[in-house]
Coordinates of C-alpha atoms and ligand atoms in Angstrom, one line a residue:
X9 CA -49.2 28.5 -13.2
X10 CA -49.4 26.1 -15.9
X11 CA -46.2 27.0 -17.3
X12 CA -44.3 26.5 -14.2
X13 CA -45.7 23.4 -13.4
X14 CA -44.7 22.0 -16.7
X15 CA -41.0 23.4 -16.1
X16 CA -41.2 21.9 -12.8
X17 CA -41.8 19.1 -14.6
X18 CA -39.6 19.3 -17.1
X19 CA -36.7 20.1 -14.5
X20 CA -38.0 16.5 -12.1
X21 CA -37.4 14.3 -15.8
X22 CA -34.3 15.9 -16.8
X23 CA -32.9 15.5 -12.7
X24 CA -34.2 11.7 -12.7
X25 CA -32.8 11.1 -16.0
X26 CA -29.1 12.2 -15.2
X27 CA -29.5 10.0 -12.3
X28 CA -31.0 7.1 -14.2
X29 CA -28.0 8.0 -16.4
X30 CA -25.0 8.0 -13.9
X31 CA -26.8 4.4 -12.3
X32 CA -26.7 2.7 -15.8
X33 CA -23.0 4.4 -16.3
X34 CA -21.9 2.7 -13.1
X35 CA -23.4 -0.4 -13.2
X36 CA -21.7 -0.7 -17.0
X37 CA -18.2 0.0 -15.1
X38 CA -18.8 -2.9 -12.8
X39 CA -20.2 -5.2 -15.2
X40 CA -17.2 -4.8 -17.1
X41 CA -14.8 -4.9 -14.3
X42 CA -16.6 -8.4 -13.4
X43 CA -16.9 -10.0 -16.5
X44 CA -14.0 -9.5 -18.0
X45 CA -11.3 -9.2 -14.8
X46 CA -9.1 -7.9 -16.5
X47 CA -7.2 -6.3 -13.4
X48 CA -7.1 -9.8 -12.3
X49 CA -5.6 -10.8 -15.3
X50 CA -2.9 -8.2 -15.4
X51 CA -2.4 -8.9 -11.8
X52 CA -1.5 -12.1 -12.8
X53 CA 0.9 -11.0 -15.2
X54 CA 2.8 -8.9 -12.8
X55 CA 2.9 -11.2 -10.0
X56 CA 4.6 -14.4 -12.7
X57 CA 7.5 -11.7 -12.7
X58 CA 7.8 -12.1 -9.2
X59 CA 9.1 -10.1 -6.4
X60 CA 9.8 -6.5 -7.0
X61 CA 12.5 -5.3 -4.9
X62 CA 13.3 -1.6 -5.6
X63 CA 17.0 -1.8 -7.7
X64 CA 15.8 -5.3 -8.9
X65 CA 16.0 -6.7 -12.5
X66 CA 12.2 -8.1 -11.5
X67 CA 11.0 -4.4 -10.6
X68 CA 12.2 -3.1 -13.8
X69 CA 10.8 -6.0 -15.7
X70 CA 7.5 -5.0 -14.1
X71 CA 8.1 -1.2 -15.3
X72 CA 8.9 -2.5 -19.0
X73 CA 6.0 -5.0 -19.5
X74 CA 3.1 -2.6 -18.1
X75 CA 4.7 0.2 -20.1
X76 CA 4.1 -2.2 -23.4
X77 CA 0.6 -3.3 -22.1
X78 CA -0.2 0.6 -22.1
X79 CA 1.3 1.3 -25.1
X80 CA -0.7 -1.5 -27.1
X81 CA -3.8 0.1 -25.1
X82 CA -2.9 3.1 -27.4
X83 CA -2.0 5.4 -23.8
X84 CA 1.0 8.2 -24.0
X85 CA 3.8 6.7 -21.6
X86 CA 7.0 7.5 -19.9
X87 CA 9.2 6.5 -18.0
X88 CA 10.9 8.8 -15.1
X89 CA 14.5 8.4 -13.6
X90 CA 14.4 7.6 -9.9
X91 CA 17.6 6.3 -7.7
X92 CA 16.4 3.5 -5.4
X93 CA 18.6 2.0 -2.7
X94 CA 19.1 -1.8 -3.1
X95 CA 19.1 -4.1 -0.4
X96 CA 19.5 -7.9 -0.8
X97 CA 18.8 -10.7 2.0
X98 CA 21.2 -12.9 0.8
X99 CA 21.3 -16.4 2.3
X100 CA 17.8 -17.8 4.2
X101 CA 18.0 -16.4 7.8
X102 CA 18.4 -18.8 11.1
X103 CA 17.6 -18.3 13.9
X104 CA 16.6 -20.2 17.7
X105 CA 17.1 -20.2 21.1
X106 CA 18.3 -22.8 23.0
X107 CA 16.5 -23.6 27.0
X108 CA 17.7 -26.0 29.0
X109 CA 19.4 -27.9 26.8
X110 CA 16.9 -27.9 23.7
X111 CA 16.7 -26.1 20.8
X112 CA 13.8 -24.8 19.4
X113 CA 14.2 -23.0 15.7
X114 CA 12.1 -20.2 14.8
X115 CA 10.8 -18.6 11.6
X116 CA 12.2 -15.7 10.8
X117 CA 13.6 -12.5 8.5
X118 CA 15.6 -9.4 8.3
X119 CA 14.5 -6.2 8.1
X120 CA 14.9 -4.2 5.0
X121 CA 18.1 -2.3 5.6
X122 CA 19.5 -4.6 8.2
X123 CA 23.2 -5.0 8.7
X124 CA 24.2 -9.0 8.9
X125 CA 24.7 -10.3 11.6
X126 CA 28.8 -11.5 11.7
X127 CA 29.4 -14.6 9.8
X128 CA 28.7 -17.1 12.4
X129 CA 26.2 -15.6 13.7
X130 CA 25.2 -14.0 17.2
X131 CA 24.8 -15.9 20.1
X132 CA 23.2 -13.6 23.5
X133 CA 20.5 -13.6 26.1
X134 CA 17.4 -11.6 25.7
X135 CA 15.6 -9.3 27.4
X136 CA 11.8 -9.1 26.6
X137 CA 10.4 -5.2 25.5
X138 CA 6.4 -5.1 25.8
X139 CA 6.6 -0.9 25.8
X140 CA 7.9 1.7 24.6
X141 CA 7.8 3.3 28.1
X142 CA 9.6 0.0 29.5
X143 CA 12.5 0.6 27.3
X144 CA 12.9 4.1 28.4
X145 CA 13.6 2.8 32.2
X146 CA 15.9 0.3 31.0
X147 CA 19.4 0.8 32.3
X148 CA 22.1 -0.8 31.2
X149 CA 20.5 -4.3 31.6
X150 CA 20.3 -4.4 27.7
X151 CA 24.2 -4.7 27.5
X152 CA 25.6 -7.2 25.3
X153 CA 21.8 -8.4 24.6
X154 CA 19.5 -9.1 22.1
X155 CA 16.4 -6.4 22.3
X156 CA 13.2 -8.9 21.6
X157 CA 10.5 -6.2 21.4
X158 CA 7.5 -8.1 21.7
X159 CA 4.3 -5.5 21.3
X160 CA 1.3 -6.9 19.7
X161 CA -1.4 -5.1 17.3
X162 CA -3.8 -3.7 19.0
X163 CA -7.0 -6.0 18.2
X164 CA -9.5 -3.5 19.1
X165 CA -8.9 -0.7 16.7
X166 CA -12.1 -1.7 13.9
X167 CA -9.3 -0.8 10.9
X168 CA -6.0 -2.5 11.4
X169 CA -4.2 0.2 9.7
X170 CA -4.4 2.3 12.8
X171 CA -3.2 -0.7 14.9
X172 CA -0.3 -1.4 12.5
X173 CA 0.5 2.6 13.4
X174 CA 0.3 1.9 17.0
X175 CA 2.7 -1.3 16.6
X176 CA 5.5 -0.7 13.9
X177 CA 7.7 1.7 15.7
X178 CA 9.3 -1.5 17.3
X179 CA 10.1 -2.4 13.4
X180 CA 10.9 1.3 12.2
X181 CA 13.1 2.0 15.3
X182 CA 13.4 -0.7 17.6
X183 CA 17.3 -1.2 16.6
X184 CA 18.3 2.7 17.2
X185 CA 16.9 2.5 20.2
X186 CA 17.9 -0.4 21.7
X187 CA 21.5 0.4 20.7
X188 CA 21.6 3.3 22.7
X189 CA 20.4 1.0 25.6
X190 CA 23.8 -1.5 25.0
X191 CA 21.8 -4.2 22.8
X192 CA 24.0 -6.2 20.0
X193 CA 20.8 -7.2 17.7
X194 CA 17.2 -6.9 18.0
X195 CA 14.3 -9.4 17.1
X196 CA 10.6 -7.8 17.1
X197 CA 7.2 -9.8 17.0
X198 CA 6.0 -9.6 13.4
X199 CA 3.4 -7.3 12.6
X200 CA 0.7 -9.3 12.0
X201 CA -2.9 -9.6 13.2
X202 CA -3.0 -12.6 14.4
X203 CA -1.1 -15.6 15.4
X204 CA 0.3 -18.0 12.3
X205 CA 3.9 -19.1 11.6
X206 CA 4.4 -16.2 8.9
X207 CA 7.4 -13.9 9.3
X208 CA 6.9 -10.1 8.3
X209 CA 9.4 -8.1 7.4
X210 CA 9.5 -4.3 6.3
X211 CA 11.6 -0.9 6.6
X212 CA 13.6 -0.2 9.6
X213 CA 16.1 2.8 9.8
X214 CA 19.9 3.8 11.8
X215 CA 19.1 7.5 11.8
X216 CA 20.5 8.5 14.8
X217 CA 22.1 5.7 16.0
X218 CA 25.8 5.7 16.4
X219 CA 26.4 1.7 15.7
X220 CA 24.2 -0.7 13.6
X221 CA 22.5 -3.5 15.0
X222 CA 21.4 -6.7 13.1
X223 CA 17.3 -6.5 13.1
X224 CA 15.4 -9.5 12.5
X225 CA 11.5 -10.2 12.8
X226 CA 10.1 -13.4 13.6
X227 CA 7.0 -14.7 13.6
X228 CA 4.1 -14.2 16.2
X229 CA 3.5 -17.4 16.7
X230 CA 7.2 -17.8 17.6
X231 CA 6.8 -14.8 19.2
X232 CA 4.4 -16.2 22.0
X233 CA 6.9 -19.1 22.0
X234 CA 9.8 -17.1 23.3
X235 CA 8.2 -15.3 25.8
X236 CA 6.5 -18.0 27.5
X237 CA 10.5 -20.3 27.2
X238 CA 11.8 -15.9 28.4
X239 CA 9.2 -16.1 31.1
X240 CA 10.5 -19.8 32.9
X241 CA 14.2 -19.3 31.7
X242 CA 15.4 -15.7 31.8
X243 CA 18.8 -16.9 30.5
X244 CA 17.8 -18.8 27.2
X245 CA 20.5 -17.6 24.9
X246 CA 19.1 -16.6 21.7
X247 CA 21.0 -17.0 18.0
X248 CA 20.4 -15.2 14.9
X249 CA 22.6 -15.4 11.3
X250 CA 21.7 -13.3 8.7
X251 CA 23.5 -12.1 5.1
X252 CA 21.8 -9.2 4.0
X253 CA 23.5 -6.1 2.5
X254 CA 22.9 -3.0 1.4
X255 CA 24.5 -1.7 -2.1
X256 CA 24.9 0.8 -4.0
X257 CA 22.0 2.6 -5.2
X258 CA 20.8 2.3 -8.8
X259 CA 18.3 4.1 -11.3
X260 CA 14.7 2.7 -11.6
X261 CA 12.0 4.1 -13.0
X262 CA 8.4 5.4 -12.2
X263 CA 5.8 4.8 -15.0
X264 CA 3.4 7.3 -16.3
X265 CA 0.7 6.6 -18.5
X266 CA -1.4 9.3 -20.1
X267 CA -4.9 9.1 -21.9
X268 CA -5.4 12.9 -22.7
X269 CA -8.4 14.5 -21.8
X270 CA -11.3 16.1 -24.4
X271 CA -11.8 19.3 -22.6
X272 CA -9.3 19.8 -20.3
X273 CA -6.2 18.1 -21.3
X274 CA -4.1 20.5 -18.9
X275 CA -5.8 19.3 -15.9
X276 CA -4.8 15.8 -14.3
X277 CA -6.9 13.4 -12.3
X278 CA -4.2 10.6 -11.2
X279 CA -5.1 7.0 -10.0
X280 CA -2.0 5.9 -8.5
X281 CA -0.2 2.2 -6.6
X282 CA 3.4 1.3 -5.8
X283 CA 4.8 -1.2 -8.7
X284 CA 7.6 -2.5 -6.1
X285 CA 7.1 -4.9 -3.4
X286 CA 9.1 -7.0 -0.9
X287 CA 10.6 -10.0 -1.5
X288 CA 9.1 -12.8 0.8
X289 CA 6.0 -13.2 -1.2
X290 CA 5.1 -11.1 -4.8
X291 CA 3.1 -8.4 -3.9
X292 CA -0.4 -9.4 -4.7
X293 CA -1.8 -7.3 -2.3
X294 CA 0.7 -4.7 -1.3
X295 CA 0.8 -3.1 -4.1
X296 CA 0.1 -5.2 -7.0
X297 CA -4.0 -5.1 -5.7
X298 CA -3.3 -1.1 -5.9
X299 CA -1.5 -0.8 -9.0
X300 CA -3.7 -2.8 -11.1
X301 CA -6.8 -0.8 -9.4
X302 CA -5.1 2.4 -10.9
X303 CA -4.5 0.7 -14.3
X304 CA -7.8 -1.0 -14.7
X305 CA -9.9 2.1 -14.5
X306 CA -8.4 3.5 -17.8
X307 CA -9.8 0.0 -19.0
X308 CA -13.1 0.2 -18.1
X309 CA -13.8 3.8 -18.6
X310 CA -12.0 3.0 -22.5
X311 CA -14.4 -0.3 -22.7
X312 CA -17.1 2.1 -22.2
X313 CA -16.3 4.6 -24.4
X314 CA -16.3 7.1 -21.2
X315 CA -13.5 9.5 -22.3
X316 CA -12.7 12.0 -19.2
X317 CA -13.1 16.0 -20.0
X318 CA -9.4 16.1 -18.0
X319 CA -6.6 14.1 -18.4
X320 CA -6.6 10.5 -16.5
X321 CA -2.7 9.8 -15.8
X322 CA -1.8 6.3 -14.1
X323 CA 1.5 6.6 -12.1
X324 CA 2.9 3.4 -11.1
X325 CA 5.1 4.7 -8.2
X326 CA 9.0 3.3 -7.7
X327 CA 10.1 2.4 -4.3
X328 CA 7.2 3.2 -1.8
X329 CA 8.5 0.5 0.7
X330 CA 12.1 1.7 1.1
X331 CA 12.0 5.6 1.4
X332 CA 9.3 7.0 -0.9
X333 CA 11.9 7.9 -3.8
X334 CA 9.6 7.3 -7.1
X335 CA 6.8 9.8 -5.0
X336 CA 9.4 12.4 -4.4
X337 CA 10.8 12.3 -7.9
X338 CA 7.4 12.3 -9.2
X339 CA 6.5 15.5 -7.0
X340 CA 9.3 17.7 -7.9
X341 CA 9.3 17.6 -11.2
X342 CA 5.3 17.8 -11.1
X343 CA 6.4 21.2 -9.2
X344 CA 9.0 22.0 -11.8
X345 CA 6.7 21.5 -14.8
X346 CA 3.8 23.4 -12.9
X347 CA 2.1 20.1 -13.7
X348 CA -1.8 20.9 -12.8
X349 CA -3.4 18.0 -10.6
X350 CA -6.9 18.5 -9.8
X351 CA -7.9 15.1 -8.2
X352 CA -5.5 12.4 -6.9
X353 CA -5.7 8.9 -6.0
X354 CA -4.4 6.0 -4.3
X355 CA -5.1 2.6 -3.5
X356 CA -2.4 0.7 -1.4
X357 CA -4.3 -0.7 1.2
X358 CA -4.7 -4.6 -0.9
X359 CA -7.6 -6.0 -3.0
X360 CA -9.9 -6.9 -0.5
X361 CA -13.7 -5.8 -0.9
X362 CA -13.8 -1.8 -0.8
X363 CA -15.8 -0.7 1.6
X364 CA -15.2 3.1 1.0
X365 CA -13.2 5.7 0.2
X366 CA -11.1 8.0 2.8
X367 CA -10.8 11.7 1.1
X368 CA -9.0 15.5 1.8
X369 CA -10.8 18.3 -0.1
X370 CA -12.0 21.5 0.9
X371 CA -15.2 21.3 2.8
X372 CA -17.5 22.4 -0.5
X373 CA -16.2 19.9 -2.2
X374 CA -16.3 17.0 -0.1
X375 CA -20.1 17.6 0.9
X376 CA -20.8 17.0 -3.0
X377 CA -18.4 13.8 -2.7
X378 CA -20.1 13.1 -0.3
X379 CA -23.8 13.5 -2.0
X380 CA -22.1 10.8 -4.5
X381 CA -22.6 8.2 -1.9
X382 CA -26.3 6.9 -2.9
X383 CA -24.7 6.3 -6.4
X384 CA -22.3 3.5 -5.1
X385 CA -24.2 2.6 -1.9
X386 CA -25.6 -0.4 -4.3
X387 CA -22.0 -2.1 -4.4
X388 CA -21.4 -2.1 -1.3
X389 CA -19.6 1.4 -1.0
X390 CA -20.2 2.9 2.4
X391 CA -17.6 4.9 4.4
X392 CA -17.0 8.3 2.6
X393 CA -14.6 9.1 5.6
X394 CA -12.2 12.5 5.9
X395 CA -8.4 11.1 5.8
X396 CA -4.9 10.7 3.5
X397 CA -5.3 9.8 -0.1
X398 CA -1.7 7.3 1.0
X399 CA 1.8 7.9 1.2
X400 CA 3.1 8.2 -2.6
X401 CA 0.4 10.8 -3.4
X402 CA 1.0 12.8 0.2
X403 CA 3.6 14.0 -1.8
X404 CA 1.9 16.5 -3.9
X405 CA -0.8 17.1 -0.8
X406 CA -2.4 20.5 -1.4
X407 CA -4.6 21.8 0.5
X408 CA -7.2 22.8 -2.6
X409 CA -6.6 19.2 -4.1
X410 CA -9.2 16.2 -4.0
X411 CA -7.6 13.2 -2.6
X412 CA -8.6 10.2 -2.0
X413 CA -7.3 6.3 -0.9
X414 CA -9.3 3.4 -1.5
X415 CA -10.6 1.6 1.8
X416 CA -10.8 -1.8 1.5
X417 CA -11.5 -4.1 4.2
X418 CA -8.4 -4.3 6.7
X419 CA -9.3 -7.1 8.7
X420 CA -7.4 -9.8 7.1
X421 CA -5.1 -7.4 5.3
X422 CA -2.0 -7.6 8.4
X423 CA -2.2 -11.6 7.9
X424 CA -0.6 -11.3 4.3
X425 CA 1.4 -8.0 4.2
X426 CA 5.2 -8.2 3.7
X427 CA 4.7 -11.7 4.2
X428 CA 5.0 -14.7 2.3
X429 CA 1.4 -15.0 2.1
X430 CA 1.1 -11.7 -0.1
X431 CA 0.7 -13.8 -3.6
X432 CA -2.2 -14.5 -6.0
X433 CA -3.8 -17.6 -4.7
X434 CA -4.8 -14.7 -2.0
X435 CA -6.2 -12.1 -3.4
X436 CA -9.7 -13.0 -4.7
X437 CA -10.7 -11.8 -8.3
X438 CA -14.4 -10.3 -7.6
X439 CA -12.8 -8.2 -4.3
X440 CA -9.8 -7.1 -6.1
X441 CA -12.6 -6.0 -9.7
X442 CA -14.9 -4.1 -6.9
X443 CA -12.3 -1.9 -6.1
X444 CA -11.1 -1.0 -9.8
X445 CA -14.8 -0.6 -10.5
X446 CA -15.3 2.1 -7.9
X447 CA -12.1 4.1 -8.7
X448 CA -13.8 4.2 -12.1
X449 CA -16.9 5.4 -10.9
X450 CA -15.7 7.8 -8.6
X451 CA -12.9 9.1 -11.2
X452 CA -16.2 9.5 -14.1
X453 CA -18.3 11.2 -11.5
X454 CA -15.8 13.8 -10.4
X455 CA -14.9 14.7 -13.6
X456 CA -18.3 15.0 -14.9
X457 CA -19.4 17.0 -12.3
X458 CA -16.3 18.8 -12.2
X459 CA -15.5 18.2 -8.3
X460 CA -12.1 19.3 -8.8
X461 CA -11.2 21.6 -6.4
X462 CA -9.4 24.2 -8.4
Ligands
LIG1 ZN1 2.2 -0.7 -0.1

């Protein structure tokens, strides 16, 4: 009896000091992270360059300095190939409408992958789109019009991701559909979550429409303007000039960066964000946030003299914004060299204070994730949600793979994406360190306690 109480005993000191142990481990990760900032720092670095359109000389200069930075970190890097499509805006857009007899000027973009409008412009009524289902019954009254789609984010949804998904269609489509209804250009609300004088622009897409429409977003405050003057004058004529042009595609690059592992070099947990950006602001948030998250937890586990049993490989992604190229290049050549991911992560959601993580795994495995939670419950780390790692790593989805997205708070997120608010006076230093600092944690934990699925 004695002997089994003193195992007992022995087994209660071992458990509370591998506890005690992973507590004094994590809280080293996030002193470091707030101390020295160095993802802030770095983010700094990135957004000076400016912004990274895919095919631009400023996304490639992004590529080449972090590959250095790496490379005096003492990392393996490599570059892969990817052809990006390049789109330029060309000249500042204009655009107003004109109601009895005055004319009021709005603030506004193209769309990524717009046609221009013709030189001069284009001059038309409008005719106001709050549905989906409204544009369906439209007959023929779209003719020779301008399509203003005006369909707000849903404020209710608690994460404004999911109203951004109930809202962007009028962005993503809005000009293929409203060409098959007769329109000659389409304007949409911006998608943003609230009212300011900030014009958002974003992907939009011709598949499957047999003529290309000029597509421009304009702010929602300008938004609410026009369809209040649309409401008292249903012939205000509305005018819209843009320059923008697609060219020929060029080659860009993904970058890799490998710290090998002491156990298990053959197995790969990936941190992952998107290195390009749009142009309007410089990508603080969307992705610079995410990419410097991915980057910074090499940092702090190295600082800490936490090397990983597996391999930790940082992919900054090409191209996420205009078609996903850099992610599909990365996957098929993973598949080609049989490349062996156990855990996968992404964070392009922006720097703002992580509040969880969102995570596919098979249902063992995510019941120990989730038995992680009291170990990052002190920083403020709460939703352990099921859900998409993100869109570059849905790429290599597999079913017996552990991925996960950062979730940092959305609610003020939509005010800055794709807009020219997305630059570094907006993304605060202590949010954007939390989230490198969990990525770290969570990255150590799972490899420690091998929560790899495989
Ligand atoms: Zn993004």
């Amino acid at each position: 009896m004695k002997r089994l109480l003193t195992f007992s005993f022995v087994l209660v000191v071992l458990f509370a000091s591998a506890q005690e142990n992973d507590e004094t481990t994590i809280r080293k990760l996030y002193n470091t992270a707030l101390n020295d900032q160095q993802g802030y720092k770095w983010l700094k670095v990135l957004t000076d360059i400016g912004p990274r359109m895919s095919g631009s000389k400023e996304a490639d200069e992004a590529i080449a300095t972090f590959q250095n930075i790496a490379d005096s970190l003492g990392f393996e890097t490599y570059l892969q190939k990817v052809k990006v499509p390049r789109w330029v805006r060309g000249e500042k857009e204009v655009a107003y409408y004109t109601s009895d007899g005055k004319t009021f000027q709005t603030n506004a973009t193209a769309l990524g992958g717009s046609v221009a409008t013709p030189a001069e412009g284009l001059t038309a009524p409008i005719v106001e789109i709050t549905s989906f289902d409204q544009l369906d019954s439209l007959n023929g009254e779209l003719n020779g019009k301008i399509a203003f789609y005006n369909i707000p984010m849903d404020p209710t949804y608690i994460s404004t991701f999911f109203a951004y998904g109930s809202a962007v269609k009028q962005r993503w489509a809005g000009a293929v559909e409203a060409s098959k209804k007769g329109a000659i250009g389409v304007v949409i609300r911006s998608l943003s979550s609230s009212v300011n004088p900030y014009p958002h622009t974003g992907s939009m897409t011709y598949n499957g429409a047999d003529k290309k429409i000029p597509a421009i977003a304009i702010s929602t405050l300008d938004a609410e303007k026009l369809s209040k003057a649309y409401a008292r004058d249903k012939n205000l004529e509305f005018f819209m000039k843009t320059s923008c042009e697609r060219k020929d595609s060029v080659y860009s690059h993904n970058l890799i960066v490998d710290w090998k592992g002491s156990e298990k070099p053959d197995e790969i947990i990936l941190t992952s964000g998107h290195i390009d950006s749009w142009d309007l602001g410089t990508g603080a948030h969307d992705d610079g946030a995410g990419s410097m998250h991915a980057f910074e937890v090499a940092y702090l586990l190295m600082e800490n003299k936490l090397r990983l049993k597996r391999t930790l490989r940082i992919v900054f992604f090409m191209n996420e914004e205009f078609g996903l190229d850099g992610a599909d290049v990365y996957a098929k050549k993973s598949k080609d060299e049989a490349v062996n991911h156990v855990i996968a992560m992404e964070s392009d959601a922006g720097g703002f204070t992580p509040r969880g993580i969102s995570i596919s795994a098979p249902d063992s495995i995510m019941a120990k994730i989730k038995d992680l939670r009291g170990l990052l419950e002190p920083y403020g780390i709460h939703q352990f949600s099921r859900g998409g790692g993100g869109a570059d790593i849905s790429k290599i989805y597999a079913e017996d793979l552990v991925m996960i997205g950062l979730r940092p708070d959305s609610h003020r997120y939509f005010e800055v994406h794709h807009s020219a608010r997305d630059v570094l006076a907006n993304v605060n230093a202590r949010e954007l360190e939390m989230g490198s600092a969990t990525l770290a944690a969570l990255v150590y934990l799972l490899d420690k306690y091998d929560l790899t699925a495989r």
